Coordinates of C-alpha atoms in Angstrom, one line a residue:
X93 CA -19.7 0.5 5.8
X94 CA -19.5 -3.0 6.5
X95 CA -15.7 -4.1 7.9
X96 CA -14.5 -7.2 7.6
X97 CA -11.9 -8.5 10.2
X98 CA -8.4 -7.3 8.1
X99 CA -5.9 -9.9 6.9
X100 CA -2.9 -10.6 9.0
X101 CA 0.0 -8.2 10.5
X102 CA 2.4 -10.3 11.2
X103 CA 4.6 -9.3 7.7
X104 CA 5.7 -5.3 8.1
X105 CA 3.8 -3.3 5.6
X106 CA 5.6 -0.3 4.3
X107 CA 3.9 3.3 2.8
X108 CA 5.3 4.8 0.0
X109 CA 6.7 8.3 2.1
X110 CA 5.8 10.7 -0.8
X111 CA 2.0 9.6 -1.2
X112 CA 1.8 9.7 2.6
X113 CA 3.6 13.1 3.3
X114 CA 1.9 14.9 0.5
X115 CA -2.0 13.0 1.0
X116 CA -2.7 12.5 -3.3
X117 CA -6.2 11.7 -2.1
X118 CA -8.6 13.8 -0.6
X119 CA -10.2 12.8 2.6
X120 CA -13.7 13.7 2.0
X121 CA -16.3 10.8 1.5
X122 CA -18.1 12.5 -0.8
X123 CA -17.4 15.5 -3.3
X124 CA -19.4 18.3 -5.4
X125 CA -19.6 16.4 -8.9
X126 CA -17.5 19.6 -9.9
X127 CA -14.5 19.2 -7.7
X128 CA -12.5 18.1 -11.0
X129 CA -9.2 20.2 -9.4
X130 CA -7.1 21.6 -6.5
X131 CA -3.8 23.1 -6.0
X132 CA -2.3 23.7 -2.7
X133 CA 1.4 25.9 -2.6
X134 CA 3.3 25.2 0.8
X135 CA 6.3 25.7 2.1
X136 CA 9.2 22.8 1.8
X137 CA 12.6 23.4 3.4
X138 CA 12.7 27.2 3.3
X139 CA 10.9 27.4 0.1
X140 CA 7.5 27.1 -1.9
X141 CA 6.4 24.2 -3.7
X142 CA 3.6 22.9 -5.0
X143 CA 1.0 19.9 -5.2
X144 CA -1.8 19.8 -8.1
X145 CA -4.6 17.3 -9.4
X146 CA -6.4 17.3 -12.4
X147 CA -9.3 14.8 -13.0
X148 CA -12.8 14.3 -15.2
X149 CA -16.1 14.8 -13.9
X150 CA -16.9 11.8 -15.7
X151 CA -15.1 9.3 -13.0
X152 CA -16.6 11.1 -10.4
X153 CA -13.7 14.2 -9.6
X154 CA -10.5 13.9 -8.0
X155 CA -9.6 10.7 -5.9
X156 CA -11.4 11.0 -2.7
X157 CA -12.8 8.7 0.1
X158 CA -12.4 4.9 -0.7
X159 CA -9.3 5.1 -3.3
X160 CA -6.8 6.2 0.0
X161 CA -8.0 2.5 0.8
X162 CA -7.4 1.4 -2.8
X163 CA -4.3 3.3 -3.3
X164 CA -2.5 1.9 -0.5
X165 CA -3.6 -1.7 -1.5
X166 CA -2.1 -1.4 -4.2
X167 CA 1.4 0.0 -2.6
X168 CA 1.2 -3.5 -0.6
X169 CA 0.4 -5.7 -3.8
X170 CA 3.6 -4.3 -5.5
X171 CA 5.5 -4.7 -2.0
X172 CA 4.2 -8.2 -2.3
X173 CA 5.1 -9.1 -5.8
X174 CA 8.9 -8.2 -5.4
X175 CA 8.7 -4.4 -6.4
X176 CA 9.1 -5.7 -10.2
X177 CA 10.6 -3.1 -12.2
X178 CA 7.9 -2.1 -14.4
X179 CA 5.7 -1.4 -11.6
X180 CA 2.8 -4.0 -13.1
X181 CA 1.0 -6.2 -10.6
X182 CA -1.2 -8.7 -11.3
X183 CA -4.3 -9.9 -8.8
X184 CA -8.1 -10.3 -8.5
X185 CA -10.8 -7.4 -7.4
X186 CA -11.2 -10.2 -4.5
X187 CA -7.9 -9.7 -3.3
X188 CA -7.7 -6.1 -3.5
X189 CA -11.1 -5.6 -1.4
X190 CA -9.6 -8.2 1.4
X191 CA -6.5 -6.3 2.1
X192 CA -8.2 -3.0 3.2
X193 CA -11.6 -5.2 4.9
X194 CA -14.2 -3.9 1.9
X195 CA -16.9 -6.5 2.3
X196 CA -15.9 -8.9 -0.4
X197 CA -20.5 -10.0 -1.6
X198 CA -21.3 -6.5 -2.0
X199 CA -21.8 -3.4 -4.4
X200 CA -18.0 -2.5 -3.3
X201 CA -17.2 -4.2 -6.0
X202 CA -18.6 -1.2 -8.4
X203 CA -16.8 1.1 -5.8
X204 CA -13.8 -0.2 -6.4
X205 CA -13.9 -0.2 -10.4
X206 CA -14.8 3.7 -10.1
X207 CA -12.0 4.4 -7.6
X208 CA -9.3 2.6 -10.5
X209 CA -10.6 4.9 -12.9
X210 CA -10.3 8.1 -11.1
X211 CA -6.7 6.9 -10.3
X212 CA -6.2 6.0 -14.0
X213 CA -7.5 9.3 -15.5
X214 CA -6.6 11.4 -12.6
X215 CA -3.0 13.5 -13.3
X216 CA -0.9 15.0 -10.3
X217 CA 1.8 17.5 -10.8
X218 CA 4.3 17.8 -7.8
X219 CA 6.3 20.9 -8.2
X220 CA 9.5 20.9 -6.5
X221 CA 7.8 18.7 -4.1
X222 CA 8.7 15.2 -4.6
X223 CA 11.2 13.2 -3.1
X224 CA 14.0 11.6 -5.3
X225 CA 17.0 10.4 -3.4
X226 CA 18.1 13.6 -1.9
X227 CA 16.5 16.2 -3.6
X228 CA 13.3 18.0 -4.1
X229 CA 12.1 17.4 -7.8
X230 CA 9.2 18.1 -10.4
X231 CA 6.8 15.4 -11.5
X232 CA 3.9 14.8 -13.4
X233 CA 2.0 11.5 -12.7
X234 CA -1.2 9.4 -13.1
X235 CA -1.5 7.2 -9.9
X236 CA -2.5 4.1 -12.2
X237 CA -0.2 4.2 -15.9
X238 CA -2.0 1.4 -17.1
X239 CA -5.5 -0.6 -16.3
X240 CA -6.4 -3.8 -17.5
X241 CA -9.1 -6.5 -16.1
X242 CA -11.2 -9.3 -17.1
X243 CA -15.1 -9.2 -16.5
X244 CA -17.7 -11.9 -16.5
X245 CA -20.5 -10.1 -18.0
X246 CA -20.9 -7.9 -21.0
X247 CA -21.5 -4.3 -18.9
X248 CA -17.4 -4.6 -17.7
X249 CA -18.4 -5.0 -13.9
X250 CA -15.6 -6.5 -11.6
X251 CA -16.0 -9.4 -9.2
X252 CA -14.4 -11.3 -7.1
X253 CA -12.6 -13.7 -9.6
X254 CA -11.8 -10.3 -11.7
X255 CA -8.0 -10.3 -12.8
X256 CA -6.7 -6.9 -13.3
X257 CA -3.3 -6.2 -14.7
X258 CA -2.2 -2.3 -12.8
X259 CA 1.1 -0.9 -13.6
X260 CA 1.9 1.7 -11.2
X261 CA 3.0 5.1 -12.0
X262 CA 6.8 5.1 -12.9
X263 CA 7.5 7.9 -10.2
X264 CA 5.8 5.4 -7.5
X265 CA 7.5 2.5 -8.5
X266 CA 11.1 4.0 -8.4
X267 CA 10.7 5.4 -4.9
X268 CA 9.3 2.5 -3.5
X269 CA 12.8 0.9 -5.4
X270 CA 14.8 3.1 -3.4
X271 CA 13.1 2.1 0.1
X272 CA 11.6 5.8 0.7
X273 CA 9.3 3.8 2.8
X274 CA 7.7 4.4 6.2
X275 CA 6.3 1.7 8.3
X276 CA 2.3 1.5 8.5
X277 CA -0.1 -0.5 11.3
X278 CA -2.6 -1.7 8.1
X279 CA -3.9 -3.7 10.9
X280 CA -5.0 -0.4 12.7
X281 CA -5.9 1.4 9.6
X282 CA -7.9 -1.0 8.2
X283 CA -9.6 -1.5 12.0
X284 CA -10.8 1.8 11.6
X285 CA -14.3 2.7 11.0
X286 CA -14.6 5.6 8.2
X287 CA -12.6 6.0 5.1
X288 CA -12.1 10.1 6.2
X289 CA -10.7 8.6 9.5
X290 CA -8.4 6.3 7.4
X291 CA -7.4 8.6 5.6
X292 CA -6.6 11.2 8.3
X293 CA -4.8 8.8 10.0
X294 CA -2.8 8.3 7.1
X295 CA -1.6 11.3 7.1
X296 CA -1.2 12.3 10.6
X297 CA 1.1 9.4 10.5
X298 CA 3.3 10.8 7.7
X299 CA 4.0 13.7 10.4
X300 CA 4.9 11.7 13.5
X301 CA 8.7 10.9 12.6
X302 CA 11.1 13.7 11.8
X303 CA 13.0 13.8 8.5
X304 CA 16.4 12.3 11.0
X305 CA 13.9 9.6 12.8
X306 CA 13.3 11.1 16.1
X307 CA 9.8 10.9 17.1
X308 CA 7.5 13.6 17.2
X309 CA 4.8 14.2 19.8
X310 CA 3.1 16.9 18.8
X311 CA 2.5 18.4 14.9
X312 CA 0.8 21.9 14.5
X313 CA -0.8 23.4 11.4
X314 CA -2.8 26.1 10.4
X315 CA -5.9 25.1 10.0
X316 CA -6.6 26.1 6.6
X317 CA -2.9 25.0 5.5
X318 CA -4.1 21.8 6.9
X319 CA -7.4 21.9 5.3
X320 CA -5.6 22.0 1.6
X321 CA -3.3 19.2 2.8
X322 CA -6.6 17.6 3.4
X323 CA -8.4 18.2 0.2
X324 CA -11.0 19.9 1.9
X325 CA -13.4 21.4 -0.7
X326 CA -14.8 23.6 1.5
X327 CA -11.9 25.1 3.6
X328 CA -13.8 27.8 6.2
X329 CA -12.1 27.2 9.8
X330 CA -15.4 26.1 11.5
X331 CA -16.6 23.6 8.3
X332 CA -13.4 22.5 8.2
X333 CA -13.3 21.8 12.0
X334 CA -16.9 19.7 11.4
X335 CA -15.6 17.9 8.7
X336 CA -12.6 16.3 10.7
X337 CA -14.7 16.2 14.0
X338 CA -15.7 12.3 13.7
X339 CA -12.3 11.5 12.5
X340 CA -10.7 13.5 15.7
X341 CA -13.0 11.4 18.0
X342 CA -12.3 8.1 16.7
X343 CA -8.7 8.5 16.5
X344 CA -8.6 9.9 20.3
X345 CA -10.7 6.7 21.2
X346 CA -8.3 4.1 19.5
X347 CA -5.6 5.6 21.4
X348 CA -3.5 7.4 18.3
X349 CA -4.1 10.9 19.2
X350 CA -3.9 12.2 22.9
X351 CA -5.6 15.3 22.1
X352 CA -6.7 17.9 19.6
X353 CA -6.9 21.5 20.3
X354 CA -7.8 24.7 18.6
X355 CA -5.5 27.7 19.3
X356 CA -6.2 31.3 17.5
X357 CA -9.4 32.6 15.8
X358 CA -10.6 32.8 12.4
X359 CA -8.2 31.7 9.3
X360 CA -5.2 31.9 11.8
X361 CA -6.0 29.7 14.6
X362 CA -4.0 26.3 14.5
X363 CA -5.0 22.4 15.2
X364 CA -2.5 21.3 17.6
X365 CA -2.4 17.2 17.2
X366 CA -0.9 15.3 20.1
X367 CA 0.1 11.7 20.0
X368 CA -0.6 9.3 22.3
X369 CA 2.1 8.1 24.6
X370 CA 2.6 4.8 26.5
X371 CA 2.5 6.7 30.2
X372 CA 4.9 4.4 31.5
X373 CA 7.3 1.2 29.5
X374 CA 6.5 -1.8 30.7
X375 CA 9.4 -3.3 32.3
X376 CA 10.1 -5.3 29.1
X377 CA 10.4 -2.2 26.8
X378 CA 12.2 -0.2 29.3
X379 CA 14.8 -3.0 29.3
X380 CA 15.0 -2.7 25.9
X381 CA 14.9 1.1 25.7
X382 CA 18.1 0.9 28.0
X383 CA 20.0 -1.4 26.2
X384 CA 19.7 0.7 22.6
X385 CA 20.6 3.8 25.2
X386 CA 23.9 2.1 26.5
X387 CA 25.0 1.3 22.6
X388 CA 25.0 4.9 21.9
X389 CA 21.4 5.9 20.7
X390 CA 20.0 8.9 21.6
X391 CA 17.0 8.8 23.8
X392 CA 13.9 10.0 20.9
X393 CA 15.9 8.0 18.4
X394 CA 15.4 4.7 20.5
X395 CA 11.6 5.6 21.5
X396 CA 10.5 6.4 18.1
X397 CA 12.0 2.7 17.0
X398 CA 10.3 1.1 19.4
X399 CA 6.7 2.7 18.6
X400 CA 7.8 2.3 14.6
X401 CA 8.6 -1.2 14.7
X402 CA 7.4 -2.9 18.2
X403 CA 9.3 -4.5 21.1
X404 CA 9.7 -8.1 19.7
X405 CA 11.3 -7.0 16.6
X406 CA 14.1 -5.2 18.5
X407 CA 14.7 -7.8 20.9
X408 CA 15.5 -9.7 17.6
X409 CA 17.6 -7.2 15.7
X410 CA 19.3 -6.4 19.2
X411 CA 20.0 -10.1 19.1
X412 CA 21.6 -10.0 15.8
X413 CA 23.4 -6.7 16.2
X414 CA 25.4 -8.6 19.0
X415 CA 26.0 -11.7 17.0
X416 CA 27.8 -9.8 14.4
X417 CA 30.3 -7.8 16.8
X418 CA 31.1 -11.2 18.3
X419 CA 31.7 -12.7 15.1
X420 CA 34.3 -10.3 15.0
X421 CA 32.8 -6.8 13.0
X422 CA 33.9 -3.8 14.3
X423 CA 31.8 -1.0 13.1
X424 CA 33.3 2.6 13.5
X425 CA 29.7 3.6 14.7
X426 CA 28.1 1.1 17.0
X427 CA 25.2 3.3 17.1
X428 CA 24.6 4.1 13.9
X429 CA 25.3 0.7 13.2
X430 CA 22.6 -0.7 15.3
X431 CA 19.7 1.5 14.3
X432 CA 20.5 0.2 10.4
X433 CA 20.4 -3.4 11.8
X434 CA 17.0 -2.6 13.3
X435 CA 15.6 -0.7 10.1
X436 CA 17.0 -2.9 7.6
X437 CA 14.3 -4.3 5.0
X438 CA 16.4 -6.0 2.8
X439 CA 18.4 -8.6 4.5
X440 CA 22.0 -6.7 4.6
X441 CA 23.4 -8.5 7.3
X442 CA 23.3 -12.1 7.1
X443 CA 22.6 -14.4 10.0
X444 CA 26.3 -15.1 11.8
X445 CA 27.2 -18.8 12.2
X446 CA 25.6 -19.8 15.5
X447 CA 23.3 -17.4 15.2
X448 CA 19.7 -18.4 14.9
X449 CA 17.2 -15.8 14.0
X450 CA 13.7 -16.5 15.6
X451 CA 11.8 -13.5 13.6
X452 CA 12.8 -15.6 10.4
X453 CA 11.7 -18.5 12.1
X454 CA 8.4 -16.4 12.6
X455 CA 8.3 -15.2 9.2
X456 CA 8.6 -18.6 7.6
X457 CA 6.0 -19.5 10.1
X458 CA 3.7 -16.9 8.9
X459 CA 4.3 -17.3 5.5
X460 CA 2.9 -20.9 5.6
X461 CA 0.2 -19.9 7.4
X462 CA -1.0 -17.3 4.6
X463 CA -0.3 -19.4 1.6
X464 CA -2.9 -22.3 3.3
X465 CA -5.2 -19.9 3.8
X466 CA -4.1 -18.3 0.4
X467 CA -4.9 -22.1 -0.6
X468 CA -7.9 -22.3 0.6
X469 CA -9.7 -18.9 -0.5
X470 CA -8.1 -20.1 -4.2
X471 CA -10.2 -23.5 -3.6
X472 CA -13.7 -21.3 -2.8
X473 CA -12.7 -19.0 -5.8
X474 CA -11.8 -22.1 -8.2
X475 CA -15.0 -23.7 -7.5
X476 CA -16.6 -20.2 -8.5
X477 CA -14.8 -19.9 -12.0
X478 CA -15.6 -23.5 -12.9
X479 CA -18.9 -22.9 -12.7
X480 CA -18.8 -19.7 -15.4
X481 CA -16.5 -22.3 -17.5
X482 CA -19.1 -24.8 -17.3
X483 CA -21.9 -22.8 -18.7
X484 CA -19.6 -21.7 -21.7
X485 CA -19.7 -23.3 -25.4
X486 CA -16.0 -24.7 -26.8
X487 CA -16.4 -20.8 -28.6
X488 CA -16.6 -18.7 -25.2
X489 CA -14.3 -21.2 -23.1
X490 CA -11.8 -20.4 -25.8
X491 CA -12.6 -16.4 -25.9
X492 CA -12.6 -16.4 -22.4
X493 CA -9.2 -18.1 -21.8
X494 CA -7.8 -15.3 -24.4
X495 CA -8.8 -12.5 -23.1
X496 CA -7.6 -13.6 -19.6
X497 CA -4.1 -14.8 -20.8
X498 CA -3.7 -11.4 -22.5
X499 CA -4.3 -9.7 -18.9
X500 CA -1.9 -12.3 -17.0
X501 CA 0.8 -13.0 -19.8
X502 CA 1.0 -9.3 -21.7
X503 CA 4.2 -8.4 -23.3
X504 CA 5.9 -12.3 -22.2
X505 CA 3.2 -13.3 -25.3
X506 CA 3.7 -11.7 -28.8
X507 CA 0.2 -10.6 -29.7
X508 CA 1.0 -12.6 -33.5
X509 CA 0.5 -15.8 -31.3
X510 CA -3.1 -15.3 -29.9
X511 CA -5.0 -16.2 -33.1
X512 CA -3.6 -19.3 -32.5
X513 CA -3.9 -19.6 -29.5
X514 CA -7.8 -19.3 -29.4
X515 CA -8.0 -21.6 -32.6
X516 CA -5.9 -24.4 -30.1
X517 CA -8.4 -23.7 -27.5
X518 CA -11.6 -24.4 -29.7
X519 CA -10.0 -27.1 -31.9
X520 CA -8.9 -28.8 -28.2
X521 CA -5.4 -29.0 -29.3
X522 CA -4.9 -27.2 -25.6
X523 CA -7.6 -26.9 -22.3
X524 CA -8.6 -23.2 -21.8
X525 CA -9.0 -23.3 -18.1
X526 CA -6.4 -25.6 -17.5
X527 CA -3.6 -23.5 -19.7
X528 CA -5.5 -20.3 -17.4
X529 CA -4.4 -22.0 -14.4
X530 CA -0.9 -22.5 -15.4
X531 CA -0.5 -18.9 -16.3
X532 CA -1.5 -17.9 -12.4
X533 CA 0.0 -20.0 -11.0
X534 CA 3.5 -19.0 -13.0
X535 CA 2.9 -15.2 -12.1
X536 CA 2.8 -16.5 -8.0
X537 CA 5.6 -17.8 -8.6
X538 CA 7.7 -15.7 -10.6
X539 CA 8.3 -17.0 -13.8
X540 CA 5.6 -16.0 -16.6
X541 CA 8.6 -15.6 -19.0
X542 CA 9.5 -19.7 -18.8
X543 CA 5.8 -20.1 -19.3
X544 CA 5.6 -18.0 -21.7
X545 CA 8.2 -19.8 -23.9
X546 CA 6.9 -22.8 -23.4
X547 CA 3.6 -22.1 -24.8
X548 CA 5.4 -20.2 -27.6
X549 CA 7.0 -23.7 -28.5
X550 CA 3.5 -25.5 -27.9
X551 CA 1.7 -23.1 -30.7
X552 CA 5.0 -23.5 -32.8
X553 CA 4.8 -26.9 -33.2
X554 CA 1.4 -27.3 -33.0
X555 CA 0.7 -24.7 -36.0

């Protein structure tokens, strides 16, 4: 599969934990034409629960392959958009094929409209298996509620100036909400070669931080309990041990897994994963290790911080975790206290006076970067689209301007108002591609309901 280099990784990117722990997608590449369902029971805190999927034949079986890559784009597009409440993002096929490095002039296009449908129609049931706040519920889900897009040809095929309205599935949305997050290296995933090893990885990395944040070395699993956790269709100990050989290799290569053994015969033997390990800090890290030890935080605590979230980061937060207690906080436990400094997401602890935060600096620094080159793929893919509007009558310039409106706009528009609007565009009481333009660039920037009214008003007085 062609790779492209992936986007940046200088902003954090964040997995939703269920989806990760429980691996929705098998990682197969490819999948009998019957593999329309699996179940897999397992054992969760002293008890049995249980994971299900039901899907159509039609779309091709249960998610498999490509849509982990798709699924976990789209966790980062509604990350990106401000985690709106109805879960609905709105963004181009383009965009989604550039976060996980899909070539972007290819038929991955069609592979990426097939993997949206067999997340739309697909429907999981987690029994006593989901995470809500602190307990263990039942839910019933479709990874995609709702799909919408725009096409430029009459046979519905995406491409790269494609918009597609998603909204996420409810259950998704509100634990992403309630930060059950766990930090992901997209930059390594996507650098990997194979969807299954993307996918493996994916889920090995799920494993490798206990449920009270201490790091874990090694993970061991049967081998046909980790075969279900896989998807595997076909789950004999020595297919299923072919099946994940490539994906073993490459990931002991890249330096994520130490080793991989085999222990026990037959249906009882078990994979013993063990991660790879830094053999010695540098001399920067163990400084930094040593100062999180003398504040109070236990030894796998501070290690698996450093491998989650990298050196710089708690140099900065170490920073910042001083410059609070010497504006005069007290915290009743400076431990504790410091690991939610370093792990905080959501800006809880402002800046002390004095205190200047260089990974803000950073941040704004990257941001800037991003939205030129943001600025400039939106230059390439404007000069695309007015090409299509170009070869379109007043008729189709108006139709076309609807239909995309409808996608960007949805509910902010009463549907009373789109006669109208479409008899304003072909009267030329208002520009099509112009009024388009408006409408994407209000949804960058958060505020499709003032644009919204606005038009309202325009049609208003206009009709």
């Amino acid at each position: 599969m062609p790779r492209k280099k992936p986007e940046s990784t200088e902003v954090e990117r964040f997995d939703e934990a269920n989806v990760a722990r429980l691996g929705l997608i098998s990682i197969q590449e490819r999948i009998p034409p019957d593999f329309t369902s699996w179940t897999v029971d397992f054992d969760l805190d002293g008890r049995r629960a249980r994971l299900s999927c039901v899907a159509v034949a039609e779309h091709g079986g249960v998610p498999h392959g490509l849509d982990n890559d798709v699924s976990l784009a789209l966790i980062n597009l509604y990350q990106e958009a401000g985690c709106p409440e109805d879960g609905t993002i709105v963004t181009t096929a383009y965009r989604i094929l550039s976060i996980v490095g899909w070539d972007t002039s290819g038929h991955y296009y069609q592979a990426l409209k097939e993997s949206l449908e067999r997340l739309t129609t697909a429907t999981y049931t987690a029994s006593e298996a989901w995470r809500s706040g602190r307990k263990w519920t039942t839910v019933t889900f479709r990874y995609i509620e709702r799909l919408e897009y725009t096409s430029e040809d009459d046979k519905l095929h995406l491409s790269g100036p494609s918009v597609l309205r998603i909204r996420l599935a409810r259950e998704i949305v509100q634990s992403i909400r309630a930060r059950y997050l766990k930090p992901l290296d997209l930059g390594f995933l996507t650098s990997l070669d194979r969807p299954l090893t993307r996918a493996l990885y994916r889920l090995l990395d799920a494993q490798r931080v206990s449920p009270d944040g201490g790091e874990v070395t090694q993970f061991r699993t049967n081998i046909v309990e980790w075969a279900k956790a896989c998807k595997i269709v076909d789950q004999t100990p020595t297919r299923v041990r072919r099946t994940l050989e490539g994906a073993h290799r490459e990931l002991i290569e890249r330096g994520y897994l130490a080793a991989v053994e085999y222990r026990g015969r037959g249906n009882r033997q078990e994979i013993i994963y063990t991660f790879a390990q830094p053999a010695h800090p540098t001399p920067e890290a163990a400084e930094v290790l040593e100062r999180l030890w003398a504040c109070g935080v236990a030894r796998p605590v501070a290690q698996s911080l450093l491998a989650l979230y990298g050196l710089e980061r708690l140099r900065e937060r170490l920073r910042r975790f001083e410059a609070i207690l010497q504006s005069g906080y007290a915290p009743r436990n400076r431990a504790g206290f410091l690991v939610d400094v370093i792990r905080d997401e959501e800006d809880k602890y402002a800046d002390p006076e004095g205190f200047v935060s260089e990974m803000r600096r950073r941040a704004e620094a990257a941001r800037s970067r991003r939205s030129e080159a943001l600025r400039r793929e939106e230059e390439r893919q404007q000069r695309h689209v007015e090409a299509g509007w170009d070869e379109l009558d007043a008729r189709g310039r108006a139709a076309k301007a609807v239909r995309m409106l409808a996608l960007i706009l949805g509910k902010h528009l009463p549907t009373r108002y789109y006669s109208g609007l479409a008899e304003a565009f072909e009267q030329g009481a208002l520009p099509p591609r112009e009024t388009v333009e408006a409408a994407v660039k209000a949804q960058v920037e958060l505020r499709l309901q003032d644009f919204a009214q606005a038009l309202i008003a325009r049609l208003d007085q206009l009709g």
